[in-house]
DNA sequence: TATGAATGAGTATTCATTCAT
DNA sequence: GATGAATGAATACTCATTCAT
C-alpha cells in the first residue's frame, strides 16, 4: 500500500498529514475529481513528498479505506465487549449506531471509499484481509447470541449484516428520504430481526404472527 | 435532455447507437473515468455525432438513466397487471426478480447510474419525475393488496421498498457473497414480509421495548 | 471568389442572403469566432448551400469586403461629381463623412474586414484591383483640385488619404475617445489640410503661420 | 496577469521563453489563430509549463501588451530627457522614430496587440493603467514645450498624438505604400506641426468658415 | 529527504467541411 | 440544386507523475 514504510517520526507525521488531507478532500469530491495536487496542498505537504510515500492517487484511497476499516473493526469489538448482557436488539443497534455516526461525520468520504471498492480493478489481498476481519468481528457477535448455530451459517449471516448495514447507513445519508433517525432505526430493527430469524432457521416469511 | 430531437430514421439509429455504446462503457468503468471519445468509439460513431445529440458527458448518463427507469417502470406495470390473482409473496417476488435480472445483465451500469443520482449537482425535474413514477407504480401494487391502507403510508412504504430493492439487487451483484440466487430470494422474502407487516401496523420485531 | 457564379434568380437570391447573414454576423463577432454554421443559420440558408457558393469561410469575408469596397467607390464617385464647385475642404469633408457614416452603421464589420486585409496570406488579384479603383477614385478628386500636380505624386497622396481616412474612421468608432463628431472633424480637417499642403509642395512644417 | 509569480531564476527564464515564443507566434498570425500548443512549441517549453504561468491564451497576449507598453513608456521617457534643448520638431521626431523602429521589428505583433485592445471584453485596470502612463509621458513632453498651456488640453492633445502615432506607425508597415521612411517622416512632421498648432490655439486649417 | 517546477499524454468540446438523401 | 446529418482534425486546458535542486 505504502511505497515506503515510514520509520522516523518525521515520516510518520508526513503520512498522517497526507491521509488527513486526503480525508478532507475525498469527503468533498469524488475520487476522480480529486487531484493529487489539491490533496497535497490541503495536507500542507509538497506534491513530491506525497509521491515519496504513495505510488499513485489510488494508493492513497486504498490506504484511507484500510485505515478506516481497521478503525471500525476496533470500535465494533469494543462495543461487543462492553454490551455483553444487554438484549440482542440493543447490542445490534449499538453497533449500527456507531457505523451510522461514522458515516454521518464524513458523508461523502464513505460513498467515495465504497466506490473504490466497486472498481473492477480493485486490488485484493491487503484490503480483503481487513474486510475479512470485519466479517469475523460481526460473526463473533452473532455467535455470542447463537452459540448453537453452525459457524458457516453464522459467517454468511455476518456477511449479510455487514452488507446491509453499510447500505442502510449510506441510504440514511440521504436526508431527503430519511428525515429522522427514528425511521432509519425502525428500518434497521426490522431488517435486523428478519436476519436473526433467518439464523434461527425459522423464516419470517408469510405473515408469521397473523396466523 | 437531448440537445436535438432525432427526426429521421438515421438520427434515431444514431442516438440508439450512442446509448448502446454508453451502456457498454458505463458498464465497465465509472462515469468519471469514461471518456466521450471512448463512448463514441465503442458506439461506432464519430465524436462529432455524439455531441450533435448530447451536450455533455453527463447528458448521456442522464439520458441512459432516464431511459432505463422508464423501461423498468413499464416492466413493473406489466408484471403487476399480469400477476393479479397470485398470492402477495409471489407478486412481490416477480417484480424483484425482474429488477434483479436487469441488474445482473449490466452490473456496473446500475452502480454508475445510482452514483449519478447521488451527485450534489443532480438535475431535478425530468429525472425526478421518472423516479416519482416508479414509486407510484410500486404504490399501486401495494394498494391493490392493502386497499384499506392510508395512501400516504403506502407511498412511504413504496419508497422504502424501492430503496431496499435497489440495495438488495446491488448487493446481489457481489457473486463472491451471494453465490446462489436462492439466498438472495430468501433474504428478499424476509425483507418483503417484514415491510408488508409494517404496513399492517403489526411490526415483525421481536420484543420491542414498547411491550 | 465565388465557387460558382449564380446564373438563375434563385441562386442570386441565395448568395445575397448568405452575404446579408455574414454581414450581420461579422458585425457582431470577429471572423475567427464566427462559425459558418452560424452564418448559414442567420442567413436562413442550409450549411450545404453556403458551401455550394463559397469555398470557405474566408471566401465569404473576401466577397463581403469586395462588395463593400465596390459600394464605397461608387459612393465616393457620386459625391465627387455632385460636389463640383464646392470649396476643397467641403468636398474632402463630404467624402469622409460618407466613410464615417458607413463605419458607424456597421462598427464591428469594418474592423473585421480590415483585419482580413492585414493577414499575411491575404489573396491578391481580385481584391487588390478594387482597392486600386478606390485609390483611383480618390486620385481623381485630388486631380480636379490640383490639375497642375504630377500624376504620380497625386497617386501617393491619394493612397495616404485612403489610409488615413480608414484609420481615422476606425478610431472614431471608439466613443470613449471621440465623444463628439466635431472633434473627429476637427482632426480630419487638420489632417486634410496638412495633406493638401504636401501636394502644394509647400510643406506646413515648422509653424507656418507663426512667422 | 501572471497566474503565479516566478521566484526562482529558472521560473523567470521560463516566463521569458514563453513570452519570446508568443512574440514570434503573434508576429505571424492573429491571436485567434495562434494556438497555445504552437506558442509552447515555438517557445521550446511544454504546454503544461505555459499554463503554469498563464491562465489562458488571452493572459499571454495581455502580458505581452503590458510588457511592451512598459518598455515603450521607458524609452520615451529616456528620449524626452536626453533630447532636452533640441528643437521641438526634432524631439517629436526622435520619439516617433523609436515607435516606428519598434513596429518595424515586429510588424504583425503590433497589429495583434492593438486588436486585443479593441476587443469588447478587454479587461481594464492593469492594462489601462499602463496606457494611462503612456499618455502621461507624452503629456510631459508637450508640457515642457508649452508650459503655459492648460493641463487638460495638454492631455487631450497627448491622447491624440498617441493615437495618431500608432496609426501612422501601423500604416508605415505597409511597405507597398511607404517604400521609404522619408515619406513617413514627411507625413509625421506635417501631422505633428498641425497638432502642435492646435495646441497653440492657432489652427493650421486654411480658410475655415470662422474667418 | 523535501520541494515544487516541469512535463506531456489525455480530456471535453467545437466547427469547417463533406456527402448521402 | 438544396438540405442537414455526419465527420474528425484541431483546440484549450488539466493533472498525474517525474526529477533537478
Coordinates of N, CA, C and O in Angstrom, one line a residue, chain A residues 28-161:
Chain A
X28 N -15.2 15.7 0.1 CA -15.9 16.8 -0.6 C -16.1 16.5 -2.0 O -17.2 16.9 -2.6
X29 N -15.2 15.8 -2.7 CA -15.4 15.5 -4.1 C -15.1 14.0 -4.4 O -14.3 13.4 -3.6
X30 N -15.7 13.5 -5.4 CA -15.4 12.1 -5.8 C -13.9 11.9 -6.2 O -13.3 12.8 -6.6
X31 N -13.5 10.7 -6.0 CA -12.1 10.4 -6.2 C -11.6 10.9 -7.6 O -10.5 11.5 -7.7
X32 N -12.4 10.6 -8.6 CA -12.0 11.0 -9.9 C -11.8 12.5 -10.1 O -11.1 13.0 -10.9
X33 N -12.5 13.3 -9.2 CA -12.3 14.8 -9.4 C -11.3 15.3 -8.4 O -11.0 16.5 -8.4
X34 N -10.9 14.5 -7.5 CA -9.9 15.0 -6.5 C -8.5 14.9 -7.2 O -8.2 13.9 -7.9
X35 N -7.7 16.0 -7.1 CA -6.4 16.0 -7.7 C -5.3 15.8 -6.6 O -5.5 16.2 -5.5
X36 N -4.3 15.1 -7.0 CA -3.2 14.9 -6.1 C -2.6 16.2 -5.6 O -2.3 16.4 -4.4
X37 N -2.5 17.1 -6.5 CA -2.0 18.4 -6.1 C -2.9 19.1 -5.1 O -2.4 19.7 -4.1
X38 N -4.2 18.9 -5.2 CA -5.1 19.5 -4.2 C -4.9 18.8 -2.9 O -4.9 19.5 -1.8
X39 N -4.8 17.5 -2.9 CA -4.7 16.8 -1.7 C -3.4 17.2 -1.0 O -3.4 17.5 0.2
X40 N -2.3 17.3 -1.7 CA -1.0 17.7 -1.2 C -1.1 19.1 -0.6 O -0.7 19.4 0.5
X41 N -1.8 20.0 -1.3 CA -2.0 21.4 -0.8 C -2.8 21.4 0.5 O -2.3 22.0 1.5
X42 N -3.9 20.7 0.5 CA -4.7 20.7 1.7 C -3.9 20.0 2.9 O -4.1 20.4 4.0
X43 N -3.1 19.0 2.5 CA -2.4 18.4 3.5 C -1.2 19.2 4.0 O -0.5 18.9 5.0
X44 N -0.9 20.3 3.3 CA 0.2 21.1 3.7 C 1.6 20.4 3.4 O 2.5 20.6 4.2
X45 N 1.6 19.7 2.3 CA 2.8 18.9 2.0 C 3.1 19.1 0.6 O 2.2 19.3 -0.2
X46 N 4.3 19.0 0.2 CA 4.6 19.2 -1.2 C 4.2 17.9 -2.0 O 4.2 16.8 -1.5
X47 N 3.9 18.1 -3.3 CA 3.4 17.0 -4.1 C 4.5 16.0 -4.2 O 4.2 14.8 -4.3
X48 N 5.7 16.4 -4.2 CA 6.9 15.5 -4.3 C 6.8 14.5 -3.1 O 7.0 13.3 -3.2
X49 N 6.6 15.1 -1.9 CA 6.6 14.3 -0.7 C 5.5 13.3 -0.7 O 5.6 12.1 -0.3
X50 N 4.3 13.7 -1.3 CA 3.2 12.8 -1.4 C 3.6 11.6 -2.2 O 3.3 10.4 -1.8
X51 N 4.3 11.8 -3.3 CA 4.7 10.6 -4.1 C 5.8 9.9 -3.5 O 6.2 8.8 -4.0
X52 N 6.5 10.4 -2.5 CA 7.5 9.7 -1.8 C 6.9 8.5 -1.1 O 7.5 7.5 -0.9
X53 N 5.7 8.7 -0.6 CA 5.0 7.7 0.2 C 3.9 6.9 -0.4 O 3.6 5.8 -0.1
X54 N 3.3 7.6 -1.4 CA 2.2 6.9 -2.1 C 2.5 6.8 -3.6 O 2.7 7.9 -4.2
X55 N 2.4 5.6 -4.2 CA 2.7 5.5 -5.6 C 1.7 6.0 -6.5 O 2.1 6.3 -7.7
X56 N 0.5 6.3 -6.1 CA -0.5 6.8 -7.0 C -1.7 7.3 -6.2 O -1.8 7.1 -5.0
X57 N -2.5 8.0 -6.9 CA -3.7 8.5 -6.3 C -4.5 7.4 -5.7 O -5.0 7.5 -4.5
X58 N -4.7 6.3 -6.4 CA -5.5 5.2 -5.8 C -4.9 4.6 -4.5 O -5.6 4.3 -3.6
X59 N -3.5 4.6 -4.5 CA -2.9 4.1 -3.3 C -3.3 4.9 -2.1 O -3.5 4.3 -1.0
X60 N -3.5 6.2 -2.2 CA -4.0 7.0 -1.1 C -5.4 6.5 -0.7 O -5.7 6.3 0.5
X61 N -6.2 6.4 -1.7 CA -7.6 6.0 -1.4 C -7.6 4.6 -0.7 O -8.3 4.4 0.3
X62 N -6.8 3.7 -1.2 CA -6.8 2.4 -0.6 C -6.3 2.4 0.8 O -6.8 1.8 1.7
X63 N -5.3 3.2 1.0 CA -4.7 3.3 2.4 C -5.8 3.9 3.3 O -5.9 3.4 4.5
X64 N -6.5 4.9 2.8 CA -7.5 5.5 3.6 C -8.6 4.5 4.0 O -9.1 4.5 5.2
X65 N -9.0 3.7 3.0 CA -10.0 2.7 3.2 C -9.6 1.7 4.3 O -10.3 1.4 5.2
X66 N -8.3 1.3 4.1 CA -7.7 0.3 5.0 C -7.8 0.9 6.4 O -8.3 0.3 7.4
X67 N -7.2 2.1 6.6 CA -7.2 2.7 7.9 C -8.5 2.8 8.5 O -8.7 2.5 9.7
X68 N -9.5 3.2 7.7 CA -10.9 3.4 8.2 C -11.5 2.0 8.6 O -12.2 2.0 9.7
X69 N -11.3 1.0 7.9 CA -11.8 -0.3 8.2 C -11.3 -0.8 9.5 O -12.0 -1.3 10.4
X70 N -9.9 -0.7 9.6 CA -9.3 -1.1 10.9 C -9.9 -0.4 12.1 O -10.2 -1.1 13.1
X71 N -10.1 0.9 11.9 CA -10.7 1.7 13.0 C -12.1 1.1 13.4 O -12.4 1.0 14.5
X72 N -12.9 0.9 12.3 CA -14.2 0.4 12.6 C -14.3 -0.9 13.3 O -15.0 -1.2 14.2
X73 N -13.4 -1.8 12.8 CA -13.3 -3.2 13.4 C -13.0 -3.0 14.9 O -13.7 -3.6 15.7
X74 N -12.1 -2.1 15.2 CA -11.7 -1.9 16.6 C -12.9 -1.4 17.4 O -13.2 -1.9 18.5
X75 N -13.6 -0.5 16.8 CA -14.8 0.1 17.5 C -15.9 -1.0 17.8 O -16.4 -1.1 18.9
X76 N -16.1 -1.8 16.7 CA -17.2 -2.8 16.9 C -16.8 -3.8 18.0 O -17.6 -4.2 18.8
X77 N -15.5 -4.1 18.0 CA -15.0 -5.1 19.1 C -15.3 -4.5 20.4 O -15.8 -5.1 21.3
X78 N -14.9 -3.2 20.6 CA -15.1 -2.6 21.9 C -16.6 -2.6 22.3 O -16.9 -2.9 23.4
X79 N -17.5 -2.3 21.4 CA -18.9 -2.2 21.6 C -19.4 -3.6 22.0 O -20.1 -3.8 23.0
X80 N -18.9 -4.6 21.2 CA -19.4 -6.0 21.5 C -19.0 -6.4 23.0 O -19.9 -6.9 23.7
X81 N -17.8 -6.1 23.3 CA -17.4 -6.5 24.7 C -18.1 -5.7 25.7 O -18.6 -6.3 26.7
X82 N -18.3 -4.4 25.5 CA -18.9 -3.6 26.5 C -20.4 -3.9 26.7 O -21.0 -3.7 27.7
X83 N -21.0 -4.4 25.6 CA -22.5 -4.5 25.6 C -23.0 -5.9 26.0 O -24.1 -6.3 26.0
X84 N -22.0 -6.8 26.4 CA -22.4 -8.1 26.9 C -23.4 -8.0 28.0 O -23.3 -7.3 28.9
X85 N -24.5 -8.8 27.8 CA -25.5 -8.8 28.9 C -26.7 -8.0 28.5 O -27.8 -8.3 28.9
X86 N -26.6 -7.1 27.5 CA -27.7 -6.3 27.0 C -28.6 -7.3 26.1 O -28.1 -8.2 25.6
X87 N -29.9 -6.9 25.9 CA -30.7 -7.7 25.0 C -30.1 -7.6 23.6 O -29.5 -6.6 23.2
X88 N -30.4 -8.6 22.8 CA -29.8 -8.7 21.4 C -30.1 -7.4 20.6 O -29.1 -6.9 20.0
X89 N -31.3 -7.1 20.5 CA -31.7 -5.9 19.7 C -30.8 -4.7 20.1 O -30.4 -3.9 19.2
X90 N -30.7 -4.5 21.4 CA -29.9 -3.4 21.8 C -28.4 -3.5 21.3 O -27.9 -2.5 20.9
X91 N -27.9 -4.7 21.4 CA -26.5 -4.9 21.0 C -26.3 -4.6 19.5 O -25.4 -3.9 19.1
X92 N -27.2 -5.1 18.7 CA -27.2 -4.9 17.3 C -27.3 -3.4 17.0 O -26.5 -2.8 16.2
X93 N -28.2 -2.8 17.7 CA -28.5 -1.4 17.4 C -27.2 -0.5 17.8 O -26.9 0.4 17.1
X94 N -26.6 -0.9 18.9 CA -25.4 -0.1 19.3 C -24.3 -0.1 18.2 O -23.7 0.9 17.9
X95 N -24.1 -1.3 17.7 CA -23.1 -1.4 16.6 C -23.5 -0.5 15.5 O -22.7 0.2 14.9
X96 N -24.7 -0.7 15.1 CA -25.1 0.0 13.9 C -25.1 1.6 14.1 O -24.7 2.3 13.2
X97 N -25.5 2.0 15.3 CA -25.4 3.4 15.6 C -24.0 3.9 15.4 O -23.8 5.1 15.0
X98 N -23.0 3.1 15.8 CA -21.6 3.5 15.6 C -21.3 3.7 14.2 O -20.7 4.8 13.7
X99 N -21.7 2.7 13.3 CA -21.5 2.8 11.9 C -22.2 4.1 11.3 O -21.6 4.8 10.6
X100 N -23.4 4.3 11.8 CA -24.2 5.4 11.3 C -23.5 6.7 11.7 O -23.4 7.6 10.8
X101 N -23.0 6.9 12.9 CA -22.4 8.1 13.4 C -21.2 8.4 12.5 O -20.9 9.5 12.1
X102 N -20.4 7.3 12.2 CA -19.2 7.4 11.4 C -19.6 8.0 10.0 O -18.9 8.9 9.5
X103 N -20.6 7.4 9.4 CA -21.0 7.9 8.1 C -21.5 9.3 8.1 O -21.2 10.1 7.2
X104 N -22.2 9.6 9.2 CA -22.7 11.0 9.2 C -21.6 12.0 9.4 O -21.8 13.1 8.9
X105 N -20.5 11.6 10.0 CA -19.5 12.6 10.2 C -18.6 12.9 8.9 O -18.0 13.9 8.7
X106 N -18.6 11.9 8.0 CA -17.9 12.1 6.8 C -18.7 11.5 5.6 O -18.4 10.5 5.0
X107 N -19.9 12.1 5.3 CA -20.8 11.5 4.4 C -20.2 11.1 3.0 O -20.3 10.0 2.6
X108 N -19.6 12.1 2.4 CA -19.1 11.8 1.0 C -18.0 10.8 1.1 O -17.8 10.0 0.2
X109 N -17.1 10.9 2.1 CA -16.0 10.0 2.2 C -16.3 8.6 2.0 O -15.7 7.8 1.3
X110 N -17.4 8.1 2.7 CA -17.8 6.7 2.7 C -18.3 6.3 1.3 O -18.0 5.3 0.8
X111 N -19.0 7.2 0.7 CA -19.5 7.0 -0.7 C -18.3 6.8 -1.6 O -18.3 5.8 -2.4
X112 N -17.3 7.6 -1.4 CA -16.1 7.5 -2.2 C -15.3 6.2 -2.0 O -14.9 5.5 -2.9
X113 N -15.1 5.9 -0.7 CA -14.4 4.7 -0.4 C -15.1 3.5 -0.9 O -14.5 2.5 -1.4
X114 N -16.4 3.5 -0.8 CA -17.2 2.3 -1.3 C -17.0 2.2 -2.8 O -16.8 1.1 -3.4
X115 N -17.1 3.4 -3.5 CA -16.9 3.4 -4.9 C -15.6 2.8 -5.3 O -15.5 2.0 -6.3
X116 N -14.5 3.1 -4.6 CA -13.2 2.5 -4.8 C -13.3 1.0 -4.8 O -12.8 0.3 -5.6
X117 N -14.1 0.5 -3.8 CA -14.2 -1.0 -3.7 C -14.9 -1.6 -4.9 O -14.6 -2.8 -5.2
X118 N -15.8 -0.9 -5.5 CA -16.6 -1.5 -6.5 C -15.8 -1.6 -7.9 O -16.2 -2.3 -8.8
X119 N -14.7 -0.8 -8.0 CA -14.0 -0.9 -9.2 C -13.6 -2.3 -9.7 O -13.2 -3.1 -8.8
X120 N -13.6 -2.5 -10.9 CA -13.2 -3.8 -11.5 C -11.8 -4.2 -11.1 O -11.5 -5.3 -10.7
X121 N -11.0 -3.2 -11.2 CA -9.6 -3.5 -10.9 C -9.2 -3.3 -9.4 O -8.1 -3.0 -9.1
X122 N -10.2 -3.6 -8.6 CA -9.9 -3.4 -7.2 C -8.9 -4.5 -6.7 O -9.0 -5.7 -6.9
X123 N -7.8 -4.0 -6.1 CA -6.7 -4.9 -5.7 C -7.1 -5.7 -4.5 O -7.7 -5.1 -3.5
X124 N -6.8 -6.9 -4.5 CA -7.3 -7.8 -3.4 C -6.5 -7.8 -2.1 O -6.6 -6.9 -1.3
X125 N -5.8 -8.9 -1.9 CA -5.0 -9.2 -0.7 C -5.2 -8.3 0.5 O -6.2 -8.4 1.3
X126 N -4.4 -7.3 0.6 CA -4.4 -6.4 1.7 C -5.7 -6.0 2.3 O -6.1 -6.2 3.4
X127 N -6.5 -5.4 1.3 CA -7.8 -4.9 1.8 C -8.8 -6.0 2.1 O -9.6 -5.9 3.0
X128 N -8.8 -7.1 1.3 CA -9.7 -8.2 1.5 C -9.5 -8.7 2.9 O -10.5 -9.1 3.6
X129 N -8.3 -8.7 3.4 CA -8.0 -9.2 4.7 C -8.8 -8.4 5.8 O -9.4 -8.9 6.7
X130 N -8.7 -7.1 5.6 CA -9.4 -6.2 6.6 C -10.9 -6.4 6.6 O -11.5 -6.5 7.6
X131 N -11.4 -6.5 5.3 CA -12.8 -6.8 5.2 C -13.2 -8.1 5.9 O -14.1 -8.2 6.7
X132 N -12.3 -9.1 5.7 CA -12.4 -10.4 6.4 C -12.5 -10.2 7.9 O -13.4 -10.8 8.6
X133 N -11.6 -9.4 8.4 CA -11.5 -9.2 9.9 C -12.8 -8.6 10.4 O -13.3 -8.8 11.5
X134 N -13.4 -7.7 9.5 CA -14.7 -7.1 9.9 C -15.8 -8.1 10.0 O -16.5 -8.1 11.0
X135 N -15.9 -9.0 9.0 CA -16.9 -10.0 9.0 C -16.7 -10.9 10.2 O -17.6 -11.3 10.9
X136 N -15.4 -11.3 10.5 CA -15.1 -12.1 11.7 C -15.6 -11.4 12.9 O -16.3 -12.1 13.8
X137 N -15.4 -10.2 13.0 CA -15.9 -9.4 14.2 C -17.4 -9.5 14.4 O -17.9 -9.8 15.5
X138 N -18.1 -9.3 13.3 CA -19.5 -9.4 13.3 C -20.0 -10.8 13.7 O -20.9 -11.0 14.5
X139 N -19.3 -11.8 13.1 CA -19.6 -13.2 13.3 C -19.5 -13.5 14.8 O -20.3 -14.2 15.4
X140 N -18.4 -12.9 15.4 CA -18.2 -13.2 16.8 C -19.4 -12.7 17.6 O -19.9 -13.4 18.6
X141 N -19.9 -11.5 17.3 CA -21.1 -11.0 18.0 C -22.3 -11.9 17.8 O -23.0 -12.2 18.8
X142 N -22.5 -12.4 16.6 CA -23.7 -13.3 16.3 C -23.5 -14.6 17.1 O -24.5 -15.2 17.7
X143 N -22.3 -15.1 17.1 CA -22.0 -16.4 17.8 C -22.3 -16.3 19.3 O -22.8 -17.3 19.9
X144 N -22.0 -15.1 19.8 CA -22.3 -15.0 21.3 C -23.8 -15.1 21.5 O -24.2 -15.6 22.6
X145 N -24.6 -14.7 20.5 CA -26.1 -14.8 20.7 C -26.6 -16.2 20.4 O -27.6 -16.6 20.9
X146 N -26.0 -16.8 19.3 CA -26.5 -18.1 18.9 C -25.3 -19.1 19.0 O -24.8 -19.6 17.9
X147 N -25.0 -19.5 20.2 CA -23.8 -20.4 20.3 C -24.1 -21.8 19.6 O -23.1 -22.5 19.3
X148 N -25.4 -22.1 19.5 CA -25.7 -23.4 18.9 C -25.6 -23.4 17.4 O -25.5 -24.5 16.8
X149 N -25.6 -22.2 16.7 CA -25.6 -22.2 15.2 C -24.4 -22.7 14.6 O -23.3 -22.6 15.1
X150 N -24.5 -23.1 13.3 CA -23.4 -23.6 12.5 C -22.5 -22.4 12.2 O -23.0 -21.4 11.7
X151 N -21.2 -22.6 12.4 CA -20.2 -21.5 12.1 C -20.3 -20.9 10.7 O -20.3 -19.7 10.5
X152 N -20.4 -21.8 9.7 CA -20.5 -21.4 8.4 C -21.7 -20.5 8.1 O -21.7 -19.4 7.5
X153 N -22.8 -20.9 8.7 CA -24.1 -20.2 8.5 C -23.9 -18.8 9.2 O -24.4 -17.8 8.7
X154 N -23.2 -18.8 10.3 CA -23.0 -17.6 11.0 C -22.2 -16.6 10.2 O -22.5 -15.4 10.1
X155 N -21.2 -17.1 9.5 CA -20.4 -16.3 8.6 C -21.2 -15.7 7.5 O -21.1 -14.5 7.1
X156 N -22.1 -16.5 6.9 CA -22.9 -16.0 5.8 C -23.8 -14.9 6.4 O -23.9 -13.8 5.8
X157 N -24.4 -15.1 7.5 CA -25.2 -14.1 8.1 C -24.5 -12.9 8.4 O -25.0 -11.7 8.2
X158 N -23.3 -13.0 8.9 CA -22.4 -11.9 9.3 C -22.2 -11.0 8.0 O -22.2 -9.8 8.0
X159 N -21.9 -11.7 6.9 CA -21.6 -11.0 5.7 C -22.8 -10.2 5.3 O -22.7 -9.0 4.9
X160 N -24.0 -10.8 5.4 CA -25.2 -10.1 5.0 C -25.4 -8.9 5.9 O -25.8 -7.8 5.5
X161 N -25.2 -9.1 7.2 CA -25.3 -7.9 8.1 C -24.4 -6.8 7.7 O -24.8 -5.6 7.8

